[in-house]
PDB file of C-alpha atoms in Angstrom:
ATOM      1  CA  UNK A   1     -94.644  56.199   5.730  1.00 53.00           C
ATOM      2  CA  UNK A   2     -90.676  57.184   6.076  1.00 83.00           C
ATOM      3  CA  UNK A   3     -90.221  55.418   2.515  1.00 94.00           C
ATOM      4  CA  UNK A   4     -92.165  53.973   0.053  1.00 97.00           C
ATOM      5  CA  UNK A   5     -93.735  49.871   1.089  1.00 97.00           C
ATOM      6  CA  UNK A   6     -93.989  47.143  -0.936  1.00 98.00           C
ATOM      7  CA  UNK A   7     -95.285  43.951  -0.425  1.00 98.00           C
ATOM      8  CA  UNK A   8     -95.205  41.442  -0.789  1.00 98.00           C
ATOM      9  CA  UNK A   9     -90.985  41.283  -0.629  1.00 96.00           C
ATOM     10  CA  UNK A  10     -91.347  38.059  -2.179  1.00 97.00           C
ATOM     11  CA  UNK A  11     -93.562  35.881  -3.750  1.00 98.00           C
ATOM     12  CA  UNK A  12     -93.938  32.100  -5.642  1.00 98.00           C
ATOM     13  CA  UNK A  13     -96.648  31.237  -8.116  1.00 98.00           C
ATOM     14  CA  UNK A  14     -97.368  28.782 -10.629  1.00 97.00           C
ATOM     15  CA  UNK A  15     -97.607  29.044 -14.539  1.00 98.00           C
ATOM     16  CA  UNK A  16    -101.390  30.569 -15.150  1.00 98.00           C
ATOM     17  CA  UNK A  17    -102.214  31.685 -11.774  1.00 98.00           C
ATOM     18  CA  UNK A  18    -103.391  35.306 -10.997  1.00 98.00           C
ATOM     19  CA  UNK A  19    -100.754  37.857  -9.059  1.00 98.00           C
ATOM     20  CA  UNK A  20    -101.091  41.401  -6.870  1.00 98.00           C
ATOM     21  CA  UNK A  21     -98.328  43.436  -5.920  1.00 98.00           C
ATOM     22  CA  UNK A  22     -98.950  46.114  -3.960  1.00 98.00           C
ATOM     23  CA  UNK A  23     -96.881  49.885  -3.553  1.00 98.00           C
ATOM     24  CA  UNK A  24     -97.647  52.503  -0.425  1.00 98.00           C
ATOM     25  CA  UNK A  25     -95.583  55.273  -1.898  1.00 97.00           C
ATOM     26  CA  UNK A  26     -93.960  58.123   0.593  1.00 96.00           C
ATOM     27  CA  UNK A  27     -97.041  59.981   1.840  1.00 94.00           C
ATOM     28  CA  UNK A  28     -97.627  62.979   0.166  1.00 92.00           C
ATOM     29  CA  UNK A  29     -96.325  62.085  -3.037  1.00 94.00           C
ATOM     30  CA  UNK A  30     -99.150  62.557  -5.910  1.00 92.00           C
ATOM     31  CA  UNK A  31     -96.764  60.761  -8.797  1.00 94.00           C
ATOM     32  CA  UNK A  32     -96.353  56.525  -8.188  1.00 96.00           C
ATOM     33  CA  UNK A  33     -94.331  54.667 -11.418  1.00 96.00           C
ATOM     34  CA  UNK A  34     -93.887  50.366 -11.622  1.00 98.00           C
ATOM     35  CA  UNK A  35     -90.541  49.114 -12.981  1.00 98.00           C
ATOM     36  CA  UNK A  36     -89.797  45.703 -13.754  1.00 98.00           C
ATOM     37  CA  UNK A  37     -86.225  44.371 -13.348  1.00 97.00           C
ATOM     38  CA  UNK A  38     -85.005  41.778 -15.234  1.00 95.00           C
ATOM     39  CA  UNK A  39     -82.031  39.964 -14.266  1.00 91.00           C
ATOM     40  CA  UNK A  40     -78.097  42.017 -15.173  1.00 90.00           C
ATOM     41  CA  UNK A  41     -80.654  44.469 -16.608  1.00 93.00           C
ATOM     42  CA  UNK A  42     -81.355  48.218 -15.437  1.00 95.00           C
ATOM     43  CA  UNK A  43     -85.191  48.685 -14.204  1.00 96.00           C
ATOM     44  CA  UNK A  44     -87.837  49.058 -17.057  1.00 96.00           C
ATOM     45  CA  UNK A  45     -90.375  51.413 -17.128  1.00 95.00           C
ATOM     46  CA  UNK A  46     -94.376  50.366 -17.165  1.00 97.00           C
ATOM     47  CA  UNK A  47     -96.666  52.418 -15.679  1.00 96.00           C
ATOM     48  CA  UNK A  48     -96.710  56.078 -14.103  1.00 94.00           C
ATOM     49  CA  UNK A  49     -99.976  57.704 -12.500  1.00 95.00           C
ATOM     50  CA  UNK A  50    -100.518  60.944 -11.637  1.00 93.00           C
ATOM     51  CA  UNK A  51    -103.285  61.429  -8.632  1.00 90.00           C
ATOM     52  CA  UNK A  52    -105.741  58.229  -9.327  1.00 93.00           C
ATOM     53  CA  UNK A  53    -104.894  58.778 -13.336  1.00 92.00           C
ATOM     54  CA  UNK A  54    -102.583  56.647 -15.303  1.00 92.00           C
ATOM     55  CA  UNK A  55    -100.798  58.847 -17.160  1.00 90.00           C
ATOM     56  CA  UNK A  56     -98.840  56.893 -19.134  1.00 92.00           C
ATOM     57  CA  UNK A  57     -99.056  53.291 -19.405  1.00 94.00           C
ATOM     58  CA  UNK A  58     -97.096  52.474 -23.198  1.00 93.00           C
ATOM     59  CA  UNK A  59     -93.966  50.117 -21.005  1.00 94.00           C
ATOM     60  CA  UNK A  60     -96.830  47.398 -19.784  1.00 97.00           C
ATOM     61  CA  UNK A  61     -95.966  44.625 -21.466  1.00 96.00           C
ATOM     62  CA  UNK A  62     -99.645  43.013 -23.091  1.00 95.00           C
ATOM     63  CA  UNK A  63    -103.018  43.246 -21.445  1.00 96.00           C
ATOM     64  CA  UNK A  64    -102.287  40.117 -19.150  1.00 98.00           C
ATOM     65  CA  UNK A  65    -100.951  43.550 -17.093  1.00 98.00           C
ATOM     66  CA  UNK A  66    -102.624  46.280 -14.943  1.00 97.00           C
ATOM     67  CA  UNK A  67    -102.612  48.502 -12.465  1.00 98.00           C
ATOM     68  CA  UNK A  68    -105.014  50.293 -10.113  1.00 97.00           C
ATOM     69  CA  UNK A  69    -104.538  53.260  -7.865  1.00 96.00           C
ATOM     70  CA  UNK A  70    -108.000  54.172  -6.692  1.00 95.00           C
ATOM     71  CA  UNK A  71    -107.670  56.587  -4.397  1.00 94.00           C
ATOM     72  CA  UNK A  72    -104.410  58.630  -5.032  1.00 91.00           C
ATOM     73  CA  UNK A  73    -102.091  56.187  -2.580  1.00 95.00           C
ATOM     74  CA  UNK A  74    -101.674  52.940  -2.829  1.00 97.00           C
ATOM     75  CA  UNK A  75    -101.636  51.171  -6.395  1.00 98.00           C
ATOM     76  CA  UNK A  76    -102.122  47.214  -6.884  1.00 98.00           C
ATOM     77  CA  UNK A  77    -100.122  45.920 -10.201  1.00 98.00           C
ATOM     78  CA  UNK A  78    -102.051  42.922 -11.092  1.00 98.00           C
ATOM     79  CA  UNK A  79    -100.782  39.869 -13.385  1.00 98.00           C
ATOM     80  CA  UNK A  80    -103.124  37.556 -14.703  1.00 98.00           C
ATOM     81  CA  UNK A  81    -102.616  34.133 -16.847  1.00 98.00           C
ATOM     82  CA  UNK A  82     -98.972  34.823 -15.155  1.00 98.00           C
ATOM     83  CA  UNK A  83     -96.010  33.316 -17.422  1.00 98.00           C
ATOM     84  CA  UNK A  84     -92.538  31.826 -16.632  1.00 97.00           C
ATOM     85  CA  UNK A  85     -91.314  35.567 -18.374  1.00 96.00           C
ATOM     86  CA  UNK A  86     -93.225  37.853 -16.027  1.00 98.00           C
ATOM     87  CA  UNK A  87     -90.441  36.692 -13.382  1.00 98.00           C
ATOM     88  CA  UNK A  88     -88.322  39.672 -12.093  1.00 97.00           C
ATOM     89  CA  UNK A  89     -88.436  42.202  -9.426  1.00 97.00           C
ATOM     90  CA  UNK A  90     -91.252  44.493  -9.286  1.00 98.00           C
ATOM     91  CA  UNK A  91     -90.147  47.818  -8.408  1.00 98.00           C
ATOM     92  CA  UNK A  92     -92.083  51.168  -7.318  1.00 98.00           C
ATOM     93  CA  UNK A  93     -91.263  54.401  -7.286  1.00 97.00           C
ATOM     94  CA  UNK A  94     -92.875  57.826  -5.879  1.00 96.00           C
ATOM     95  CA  UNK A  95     -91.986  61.372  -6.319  1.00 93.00           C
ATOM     96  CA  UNK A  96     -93.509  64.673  -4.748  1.00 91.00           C
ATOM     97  CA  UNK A  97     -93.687  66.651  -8.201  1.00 83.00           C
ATOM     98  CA  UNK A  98     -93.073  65.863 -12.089  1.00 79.00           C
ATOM     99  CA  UNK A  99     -90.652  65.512 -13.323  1.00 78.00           C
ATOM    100  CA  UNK A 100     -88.893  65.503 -10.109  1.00 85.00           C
ATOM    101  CA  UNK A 101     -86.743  63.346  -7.905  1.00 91.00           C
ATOM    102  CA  UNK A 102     -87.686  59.561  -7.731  1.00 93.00           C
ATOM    103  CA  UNK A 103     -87.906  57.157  -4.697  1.00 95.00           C
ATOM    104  CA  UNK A 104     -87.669  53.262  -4.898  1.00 96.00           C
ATOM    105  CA  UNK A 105     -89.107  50.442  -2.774  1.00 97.00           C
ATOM    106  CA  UNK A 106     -87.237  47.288  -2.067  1.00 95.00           C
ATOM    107  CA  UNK A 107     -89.158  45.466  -4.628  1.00 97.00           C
ATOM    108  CA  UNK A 108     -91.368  42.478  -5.307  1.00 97.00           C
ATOM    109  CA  UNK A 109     -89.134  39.278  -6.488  1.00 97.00           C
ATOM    110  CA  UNK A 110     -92.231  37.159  -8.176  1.00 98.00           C
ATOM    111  CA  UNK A 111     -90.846  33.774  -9.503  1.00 98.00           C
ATOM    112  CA  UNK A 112     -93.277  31.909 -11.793  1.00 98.00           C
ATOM    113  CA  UNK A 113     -92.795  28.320 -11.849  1.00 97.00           C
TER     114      UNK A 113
ATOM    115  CA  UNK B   1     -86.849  57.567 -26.286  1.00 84.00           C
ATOM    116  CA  UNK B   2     -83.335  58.280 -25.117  1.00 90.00           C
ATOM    117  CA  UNK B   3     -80.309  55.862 -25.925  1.00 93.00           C
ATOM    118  CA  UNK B   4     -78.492  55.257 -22.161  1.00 95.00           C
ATOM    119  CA  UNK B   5     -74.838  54.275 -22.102  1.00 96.00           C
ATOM    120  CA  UNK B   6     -72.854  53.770 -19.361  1.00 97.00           C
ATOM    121  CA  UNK B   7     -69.190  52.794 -18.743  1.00 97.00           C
ATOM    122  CA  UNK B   8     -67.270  50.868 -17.690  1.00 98.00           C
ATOM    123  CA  UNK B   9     -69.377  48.223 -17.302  1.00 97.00           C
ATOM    124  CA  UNK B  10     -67.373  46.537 -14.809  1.00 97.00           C
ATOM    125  CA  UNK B  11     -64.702  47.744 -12.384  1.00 97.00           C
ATOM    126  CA  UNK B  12     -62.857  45.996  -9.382  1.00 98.00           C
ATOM    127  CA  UNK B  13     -60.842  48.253  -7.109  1.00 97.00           C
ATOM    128  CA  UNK B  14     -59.189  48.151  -3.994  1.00 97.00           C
ATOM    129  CA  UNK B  15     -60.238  49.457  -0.651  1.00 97.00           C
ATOM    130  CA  UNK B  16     -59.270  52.988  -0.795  1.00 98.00           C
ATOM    131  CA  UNK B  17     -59.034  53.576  -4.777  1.00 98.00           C
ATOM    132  CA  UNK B  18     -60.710  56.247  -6.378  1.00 97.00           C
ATOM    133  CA  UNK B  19     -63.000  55.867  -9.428  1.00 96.00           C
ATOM    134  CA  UNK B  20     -64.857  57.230 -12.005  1.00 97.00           C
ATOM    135  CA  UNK B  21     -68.490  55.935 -13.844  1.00 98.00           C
ATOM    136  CA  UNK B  22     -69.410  57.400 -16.958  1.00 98.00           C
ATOM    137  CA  UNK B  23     -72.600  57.714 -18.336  1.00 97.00           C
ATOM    138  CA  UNK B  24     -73.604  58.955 -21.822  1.00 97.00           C
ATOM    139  CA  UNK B  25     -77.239  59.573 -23.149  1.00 94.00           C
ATOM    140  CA  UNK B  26     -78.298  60.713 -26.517  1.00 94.00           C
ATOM    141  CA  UNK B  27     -80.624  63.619 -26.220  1.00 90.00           C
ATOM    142  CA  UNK B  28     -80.798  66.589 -23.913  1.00 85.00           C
ATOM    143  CA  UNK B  29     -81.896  66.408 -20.679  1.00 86.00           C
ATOM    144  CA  UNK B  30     -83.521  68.421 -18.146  1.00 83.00           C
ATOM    145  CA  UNK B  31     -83.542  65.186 -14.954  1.00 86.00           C
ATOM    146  CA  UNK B  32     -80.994  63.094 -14.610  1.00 92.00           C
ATOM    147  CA  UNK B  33     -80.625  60.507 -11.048  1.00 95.00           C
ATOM    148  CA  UNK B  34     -77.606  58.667 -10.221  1.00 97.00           C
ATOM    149  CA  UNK B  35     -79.042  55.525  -8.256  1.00 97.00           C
ATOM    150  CA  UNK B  36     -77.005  53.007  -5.739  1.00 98.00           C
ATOM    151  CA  UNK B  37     -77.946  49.581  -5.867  1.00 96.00           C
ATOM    152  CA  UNK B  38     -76.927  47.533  -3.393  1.00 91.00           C
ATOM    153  CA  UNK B  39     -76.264  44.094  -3.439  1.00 88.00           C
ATOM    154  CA  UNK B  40     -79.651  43.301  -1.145  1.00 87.00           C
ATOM    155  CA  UNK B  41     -81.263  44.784  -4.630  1.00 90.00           C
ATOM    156  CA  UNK B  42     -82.508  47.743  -2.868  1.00 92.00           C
ATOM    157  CA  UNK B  43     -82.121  51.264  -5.499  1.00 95.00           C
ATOM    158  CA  UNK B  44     -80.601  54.192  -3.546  1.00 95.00           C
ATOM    159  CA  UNK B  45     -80.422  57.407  -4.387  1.00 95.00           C
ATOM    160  CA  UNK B  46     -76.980  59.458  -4.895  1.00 97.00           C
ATOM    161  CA  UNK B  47     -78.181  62.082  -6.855  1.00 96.00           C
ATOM    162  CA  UNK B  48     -80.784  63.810  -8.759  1.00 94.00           C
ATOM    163  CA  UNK B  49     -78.456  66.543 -10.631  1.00 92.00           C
ATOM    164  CA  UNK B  50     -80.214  67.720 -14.169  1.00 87.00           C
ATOM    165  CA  UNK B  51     -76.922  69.604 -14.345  1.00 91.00           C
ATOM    166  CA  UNK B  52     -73.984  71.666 -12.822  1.00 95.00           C
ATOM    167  CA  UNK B  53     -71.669  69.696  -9.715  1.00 97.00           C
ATOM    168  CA  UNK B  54     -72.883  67.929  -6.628  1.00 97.00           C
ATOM    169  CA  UNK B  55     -71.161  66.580  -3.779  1.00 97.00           C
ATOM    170  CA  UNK B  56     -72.073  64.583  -0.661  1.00 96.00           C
ATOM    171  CA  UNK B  57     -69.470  62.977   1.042  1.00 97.00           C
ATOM    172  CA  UNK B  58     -66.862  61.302  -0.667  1.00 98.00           C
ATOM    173  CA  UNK B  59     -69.289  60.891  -3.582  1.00 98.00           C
ATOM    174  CA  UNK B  60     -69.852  63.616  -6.113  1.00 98.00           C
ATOM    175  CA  UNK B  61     -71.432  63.565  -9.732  1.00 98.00           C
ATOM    176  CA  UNK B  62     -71.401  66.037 -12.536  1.00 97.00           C
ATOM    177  CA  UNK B  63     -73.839  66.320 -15.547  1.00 96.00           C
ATOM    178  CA  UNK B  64     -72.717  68.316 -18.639  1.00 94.00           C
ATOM    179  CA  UNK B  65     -75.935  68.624 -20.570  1.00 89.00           C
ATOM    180  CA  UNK B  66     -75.211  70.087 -23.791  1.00 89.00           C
ATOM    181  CA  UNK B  67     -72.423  67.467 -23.949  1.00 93.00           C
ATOM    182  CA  UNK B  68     -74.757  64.818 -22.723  1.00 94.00           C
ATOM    183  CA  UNK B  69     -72.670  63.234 -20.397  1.00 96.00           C
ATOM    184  CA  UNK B  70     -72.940  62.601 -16.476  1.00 97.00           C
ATOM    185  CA  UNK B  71     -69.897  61.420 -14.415  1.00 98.00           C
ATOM    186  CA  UNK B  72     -70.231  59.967 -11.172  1.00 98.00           C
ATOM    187  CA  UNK B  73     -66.861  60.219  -8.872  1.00 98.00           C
ATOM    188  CA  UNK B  74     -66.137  57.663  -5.611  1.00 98.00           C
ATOM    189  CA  UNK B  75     -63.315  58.373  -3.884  1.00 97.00           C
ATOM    190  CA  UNK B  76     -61.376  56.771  -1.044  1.00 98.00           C
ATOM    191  CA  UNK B  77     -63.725  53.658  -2.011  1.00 97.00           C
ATOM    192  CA  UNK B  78     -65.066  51.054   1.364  1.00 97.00           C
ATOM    193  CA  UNK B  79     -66.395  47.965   0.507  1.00 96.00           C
ATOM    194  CA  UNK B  80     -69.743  48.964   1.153  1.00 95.00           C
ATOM    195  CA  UNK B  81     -69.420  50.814  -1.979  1.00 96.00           C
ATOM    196  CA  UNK B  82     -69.492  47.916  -3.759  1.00 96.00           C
ATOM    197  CA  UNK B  83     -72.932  47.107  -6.025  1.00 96.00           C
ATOM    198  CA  UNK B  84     -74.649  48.333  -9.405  1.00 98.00           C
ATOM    199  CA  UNK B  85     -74.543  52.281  -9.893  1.00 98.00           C
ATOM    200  CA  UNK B  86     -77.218  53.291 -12.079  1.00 98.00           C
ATOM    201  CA  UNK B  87     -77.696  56.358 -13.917  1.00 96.00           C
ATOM    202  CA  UNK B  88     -81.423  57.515 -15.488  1.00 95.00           C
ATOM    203  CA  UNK B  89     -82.518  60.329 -16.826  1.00 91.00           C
ATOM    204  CA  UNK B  90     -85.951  61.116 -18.942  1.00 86.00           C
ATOM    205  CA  UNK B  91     -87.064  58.968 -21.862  1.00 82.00           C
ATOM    206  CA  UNK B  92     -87.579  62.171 -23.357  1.00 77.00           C
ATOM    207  CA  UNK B  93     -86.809  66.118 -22.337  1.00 69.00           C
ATOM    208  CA  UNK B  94     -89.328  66.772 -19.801  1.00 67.00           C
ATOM    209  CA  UNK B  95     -90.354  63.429 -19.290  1.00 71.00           C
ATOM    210  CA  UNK B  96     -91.328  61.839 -16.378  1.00 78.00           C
ATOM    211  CA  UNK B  97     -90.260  58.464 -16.369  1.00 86.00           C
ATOM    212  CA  UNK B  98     -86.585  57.138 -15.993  1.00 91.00           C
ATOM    213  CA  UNK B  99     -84.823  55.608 -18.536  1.00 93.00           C
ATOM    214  CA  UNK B 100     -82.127  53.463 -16.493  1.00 94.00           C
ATOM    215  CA  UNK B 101     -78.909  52.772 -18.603  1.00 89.00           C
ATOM    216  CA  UNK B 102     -77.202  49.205 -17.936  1.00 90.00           C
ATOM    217  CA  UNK B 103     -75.087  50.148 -15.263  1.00 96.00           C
ATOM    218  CA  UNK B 104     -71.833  49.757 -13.722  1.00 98.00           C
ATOM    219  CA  UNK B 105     -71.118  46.892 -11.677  1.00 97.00           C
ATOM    220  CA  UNK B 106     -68.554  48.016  -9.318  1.00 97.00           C
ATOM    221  CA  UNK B 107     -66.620  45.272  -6.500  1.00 97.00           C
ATOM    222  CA  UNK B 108     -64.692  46.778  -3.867  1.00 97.00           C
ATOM    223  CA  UNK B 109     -61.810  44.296  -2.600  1.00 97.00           C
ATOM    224  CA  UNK B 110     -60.914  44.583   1.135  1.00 95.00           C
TER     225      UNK B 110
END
């Protein structure tokens, strides 16, 4: 696609419930990252794969966390046993080449009630 | 990783001012993005400038990297201007993830 998609824009869960985000990064592009944006903070880092590979995932949080990008495209990040604390916008990011220049979706506000 | 720090952390201007954003990082750097967000949430990019002078518009940014500073400039500032600006370079030299300072909240008045 013309940017990179995620969905859901939005979404409301309850305490212990199980979440999936999902990123369609700008096609082409072999590197995908997840950020996680806190309220007045700047985006943190989680999770960046390379191709199908995750490359580097030291910035996910505990092991409630994961992430999936089976066939090179789209990746799932998937919450389990969610928390009040795992609320924040989700964000995702693509980029052609490493290191090189990133692109960001609109996000994934999750609230956890 | 690398220490981001960015400044001034808040800044109100008229329509029509010019400023300037500051942001400082610890170690050297070979990537460095200046990122737009808007008040919608949405991160746009301004630039991705590892070093040397850029320009685009009435924006333009700088990055000085044996100094370790970046400088983002806005001039003849709309109110559409107004948001978080962001800047992020690597966690560590030739790193591939962002490290995303703070940022500058910055509120255009009409």
């Amino acid at each position: 696609g013309a940017g990179v998609s995620q969905t859901p824009s939005n979404k409301v869960t309850e305490k212990g419930k199980y979440v999936e985000l999902r990123c369609d990064p700008i096609s082409g592009h072999t590197a995908l990252y997840w950020y996680r944006q806190s309220l007045g903070q700047g985006p943190e880092f989680l999770i960046y794969f390379q191709g199908t590979g995750a490359a580097d995932d030291s910035g996910l949080p505990n092991d409630r966390f994961f992430a999936v990008r089976p066939e090179g495209s789209v990746s799932t990040l998937k919450i389990q046993r969610t928390e009040r604390g795992d609320s924040a916008v989700y964000l995702c990011a693509s980029s052609f080449r490493t290191p090189g220049e990133l692109f960001f979706g609109e996000g994934s506000r999750l609230t956890v009630l | 990783g690398i220490q981001v720090e960015q400044s001034p952390p808040d800044l109100i201007l008229q329509e029509g001012a010019n400023s300037t954003l500051r942001c400082n990082f610890s170690d050297s750097v070979n990537n460095l993005q200046w990122f737009h967000q808007n008040p919608w949430g949405q991160l746009i990019n301004l630039f991705y400038i590892p070093s040397g002078t850029k320009q685009n518009g009435r924006l333009s940014a700088t990055t000085v990297a044996t100094e370790r500073y970046s400088l983002l400039y806005i001039s003849s500032s709309q109110t559409t201007d107004s948001g978080v600006y962001f800047c992020a370079p690597p966690s560590n030299f030739g790193n591939e993830k962002l490290t995303f300072g703070t940022g500058t909240r910055l509120t255009i008045i009409p």
